mmCIF file of C-alpha atoms in Angstrom:
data_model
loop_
_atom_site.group_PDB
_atom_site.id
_atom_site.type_symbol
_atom_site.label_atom_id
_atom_site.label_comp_id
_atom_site.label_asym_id
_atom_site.label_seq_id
_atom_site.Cartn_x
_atom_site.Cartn_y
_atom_site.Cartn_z
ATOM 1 C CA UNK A 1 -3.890 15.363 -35.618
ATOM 2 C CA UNK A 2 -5.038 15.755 -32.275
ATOM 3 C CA UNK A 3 -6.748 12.213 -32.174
ATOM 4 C CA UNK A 4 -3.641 10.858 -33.376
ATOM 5 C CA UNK A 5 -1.147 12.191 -30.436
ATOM 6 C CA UNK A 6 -4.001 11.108 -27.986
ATOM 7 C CA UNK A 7 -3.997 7.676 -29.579
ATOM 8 C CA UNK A 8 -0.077 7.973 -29.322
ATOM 9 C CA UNK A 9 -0.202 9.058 -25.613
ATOM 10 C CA UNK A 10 -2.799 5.817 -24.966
ATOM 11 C CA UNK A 11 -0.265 3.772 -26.502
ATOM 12 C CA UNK A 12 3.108 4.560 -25.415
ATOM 13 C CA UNK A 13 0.979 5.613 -21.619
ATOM 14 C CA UNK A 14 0.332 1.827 -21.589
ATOM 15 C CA UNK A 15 4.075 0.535 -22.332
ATOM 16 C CA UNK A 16 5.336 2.614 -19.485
ATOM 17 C CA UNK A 17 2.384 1.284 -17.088
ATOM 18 C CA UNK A 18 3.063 -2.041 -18.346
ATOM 19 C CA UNK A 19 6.145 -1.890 -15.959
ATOM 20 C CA UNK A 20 7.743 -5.564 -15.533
ATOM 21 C CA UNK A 21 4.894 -7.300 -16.949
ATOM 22 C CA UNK A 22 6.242 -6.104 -20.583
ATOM 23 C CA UNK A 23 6.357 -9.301 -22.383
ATOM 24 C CA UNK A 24 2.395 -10.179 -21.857
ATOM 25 C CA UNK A 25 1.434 -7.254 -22.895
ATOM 26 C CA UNK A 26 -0.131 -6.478 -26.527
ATOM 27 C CA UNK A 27 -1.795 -3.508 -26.492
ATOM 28 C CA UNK A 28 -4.138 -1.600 -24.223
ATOM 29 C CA UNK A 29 -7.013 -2.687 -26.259
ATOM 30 C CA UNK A 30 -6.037 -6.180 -25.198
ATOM 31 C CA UNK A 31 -6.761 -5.464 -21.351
ATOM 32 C CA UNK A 32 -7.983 -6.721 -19.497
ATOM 33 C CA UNK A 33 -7.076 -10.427 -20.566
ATOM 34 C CA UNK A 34 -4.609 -10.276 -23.287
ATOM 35 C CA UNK A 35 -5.098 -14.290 -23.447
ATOM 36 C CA UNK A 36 -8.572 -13.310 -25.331
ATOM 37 C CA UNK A 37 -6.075 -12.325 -28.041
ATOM 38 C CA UNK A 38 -3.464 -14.408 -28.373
ATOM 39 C CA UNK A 39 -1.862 -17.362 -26.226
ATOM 40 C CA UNK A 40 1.809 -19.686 -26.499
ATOM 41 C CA UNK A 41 4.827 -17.081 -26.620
ATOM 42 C CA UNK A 42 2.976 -13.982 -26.967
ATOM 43 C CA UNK A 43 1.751 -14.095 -23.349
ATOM 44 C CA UNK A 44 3.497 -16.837 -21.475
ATOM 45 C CA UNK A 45 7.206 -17.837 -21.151
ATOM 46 C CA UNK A 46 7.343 -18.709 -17.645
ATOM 47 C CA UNK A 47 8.242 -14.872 -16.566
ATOM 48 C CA UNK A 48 6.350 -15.037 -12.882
ATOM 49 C CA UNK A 49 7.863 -18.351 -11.673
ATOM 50 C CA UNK A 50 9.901 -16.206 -9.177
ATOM 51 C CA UNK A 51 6.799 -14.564 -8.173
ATOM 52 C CA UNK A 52 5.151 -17.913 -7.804
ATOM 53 C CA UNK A 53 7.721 -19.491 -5.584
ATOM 54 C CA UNK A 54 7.784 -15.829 -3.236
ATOM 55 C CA UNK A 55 3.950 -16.437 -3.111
ATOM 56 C CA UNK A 56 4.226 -20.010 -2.151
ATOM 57 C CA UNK A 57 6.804 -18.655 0.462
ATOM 58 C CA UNK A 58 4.941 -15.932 2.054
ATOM 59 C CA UNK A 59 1.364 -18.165 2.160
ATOM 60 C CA UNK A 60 3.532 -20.923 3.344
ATOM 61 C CA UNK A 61 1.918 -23.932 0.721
ATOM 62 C CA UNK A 62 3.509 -26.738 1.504
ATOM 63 C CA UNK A 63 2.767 -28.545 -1.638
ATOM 64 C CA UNK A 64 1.500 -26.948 -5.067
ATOM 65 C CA UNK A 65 -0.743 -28.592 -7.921
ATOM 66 C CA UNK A 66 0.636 -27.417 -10.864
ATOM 67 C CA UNK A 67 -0.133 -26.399 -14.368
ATOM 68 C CA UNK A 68 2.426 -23.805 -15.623
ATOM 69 C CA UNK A 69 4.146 -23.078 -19.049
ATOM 70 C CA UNK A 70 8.137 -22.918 -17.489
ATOM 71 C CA UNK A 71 11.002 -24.941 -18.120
ATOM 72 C CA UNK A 72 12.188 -23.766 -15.247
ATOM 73 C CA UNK A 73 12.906 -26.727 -12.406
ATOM 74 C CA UNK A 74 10.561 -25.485 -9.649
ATOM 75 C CA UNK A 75 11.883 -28.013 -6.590
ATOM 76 C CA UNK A 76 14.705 -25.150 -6.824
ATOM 77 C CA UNK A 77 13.148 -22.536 -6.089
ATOM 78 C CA UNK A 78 11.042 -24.158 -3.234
ATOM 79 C CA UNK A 79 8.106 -25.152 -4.924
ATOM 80 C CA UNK A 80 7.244 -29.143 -3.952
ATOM 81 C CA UNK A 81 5.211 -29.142 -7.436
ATOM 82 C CA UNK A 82 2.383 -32.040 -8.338
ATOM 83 C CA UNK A 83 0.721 -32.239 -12.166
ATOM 84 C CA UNK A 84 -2.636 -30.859 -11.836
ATOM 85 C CA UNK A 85 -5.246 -32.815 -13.723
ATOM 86 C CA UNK A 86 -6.821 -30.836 -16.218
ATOM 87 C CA UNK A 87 -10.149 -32.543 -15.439
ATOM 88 C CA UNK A 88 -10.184 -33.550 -11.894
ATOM 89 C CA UNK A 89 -10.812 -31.231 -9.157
ATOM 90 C CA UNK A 90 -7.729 -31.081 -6.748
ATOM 91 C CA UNK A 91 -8.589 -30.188 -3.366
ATOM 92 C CA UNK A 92 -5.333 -27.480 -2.055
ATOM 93 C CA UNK A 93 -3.391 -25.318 -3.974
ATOM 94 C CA UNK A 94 -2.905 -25.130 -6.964
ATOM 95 C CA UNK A 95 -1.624 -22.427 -9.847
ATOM 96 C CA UNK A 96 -2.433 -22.789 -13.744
ATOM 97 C CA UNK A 97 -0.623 -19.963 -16.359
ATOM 98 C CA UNK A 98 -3.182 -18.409 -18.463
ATOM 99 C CA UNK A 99 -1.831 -20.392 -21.278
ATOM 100 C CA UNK A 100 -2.755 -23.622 -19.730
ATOM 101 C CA UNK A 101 -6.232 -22.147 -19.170
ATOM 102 C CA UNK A 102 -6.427 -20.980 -23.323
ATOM 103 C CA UNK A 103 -5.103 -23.655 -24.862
ATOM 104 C CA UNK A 104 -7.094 -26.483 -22.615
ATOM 105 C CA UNK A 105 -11.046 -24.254 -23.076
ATOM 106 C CA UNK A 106 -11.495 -25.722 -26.379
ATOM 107 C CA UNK A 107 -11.026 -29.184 -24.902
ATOM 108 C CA UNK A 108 -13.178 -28.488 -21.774
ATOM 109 C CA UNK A 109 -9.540 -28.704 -19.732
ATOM 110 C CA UNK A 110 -9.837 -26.464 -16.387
ATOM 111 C CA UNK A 111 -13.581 -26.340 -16.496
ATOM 112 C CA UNK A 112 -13.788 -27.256 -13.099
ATOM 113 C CA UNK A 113 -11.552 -24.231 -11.969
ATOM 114 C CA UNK A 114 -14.447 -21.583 -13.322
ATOM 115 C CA UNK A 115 -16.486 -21.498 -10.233
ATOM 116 C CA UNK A 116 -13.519 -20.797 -8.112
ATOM 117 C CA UNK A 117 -11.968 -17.379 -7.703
ATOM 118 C CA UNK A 118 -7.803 -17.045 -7.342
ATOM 119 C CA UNK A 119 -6.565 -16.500 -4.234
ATOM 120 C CA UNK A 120 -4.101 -14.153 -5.866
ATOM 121 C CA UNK A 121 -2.496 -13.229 -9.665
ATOM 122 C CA UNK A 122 0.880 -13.622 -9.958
ATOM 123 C CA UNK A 123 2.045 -11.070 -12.021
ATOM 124 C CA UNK A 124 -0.166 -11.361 -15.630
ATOM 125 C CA UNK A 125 0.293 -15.002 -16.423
ATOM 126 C CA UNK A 126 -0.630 -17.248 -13.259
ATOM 127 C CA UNK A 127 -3.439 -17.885 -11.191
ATOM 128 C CA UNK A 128 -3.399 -19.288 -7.603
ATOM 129 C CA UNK A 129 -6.027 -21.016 -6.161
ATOM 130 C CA UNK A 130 -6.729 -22.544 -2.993
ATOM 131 C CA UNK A 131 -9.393 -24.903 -3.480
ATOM 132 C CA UNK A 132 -12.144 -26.423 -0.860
#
């Protein structure tokens, strides 16, 4: 019984620490890098976009190489957004969702990103690079 209300207090400890990243989050054995899991709508729909274009604000990128799963129009919120090749290194900044990173591993897309370390997550699903 007792193992049972601790493994009760892991989970439900984790929901409430989960906070406002709530919809990528799976479980607390999925952390850190719930994409290891599971990828499409159980980790990304576009949630941090906002947070992107308040990074891309504050850091003052003038123009941002893009691979993110949103819909949403990101010229609106600021964001003068460019594709970002999948195989090409792009010198600048750049942001890729950790879908875009999942889904394109199998088919060597993003490779070139591995050596590089984000300047910054925003929230769970983005990365932001700024790259030499």
């Amino acid at each position: 019984a007792l193992g049972c209300v601790a493994l009760l207090v892991w989970l439900f400890g984790g929901v409430a620490l989960s906070g406002r990243d709530m919809l990528p989050w799976f479980n607390e054995a999925a952390q850190p890098n719930p994409a290891s899991i599971a990828v499409d709508s159980n980790l990304d729909w576009g949630q941090d976009t906002l947070r992107l274009a308040r990074a891309v604000r504050e850091l003052q990128i003038p123009e941002l190489r893009t691979a993110i799963f949103t819909n949403g129009r990101l010229d609106r919120h600021g964001i003068r957004a460019l594709p970002l090749d999948p195989y090409v290194k792009a010198p600048g900044w750049c942001a890729v969702s950790e879908m875009s990173l999942a889904m394109g591993k199998p088919k060597g897309e993003y490779a070139w990103l591995s050596i590089y370390r984000p300047v910054r997550r925003i929230g769970s699903s983005i990365r932001l690079y700024s790259i030499p």
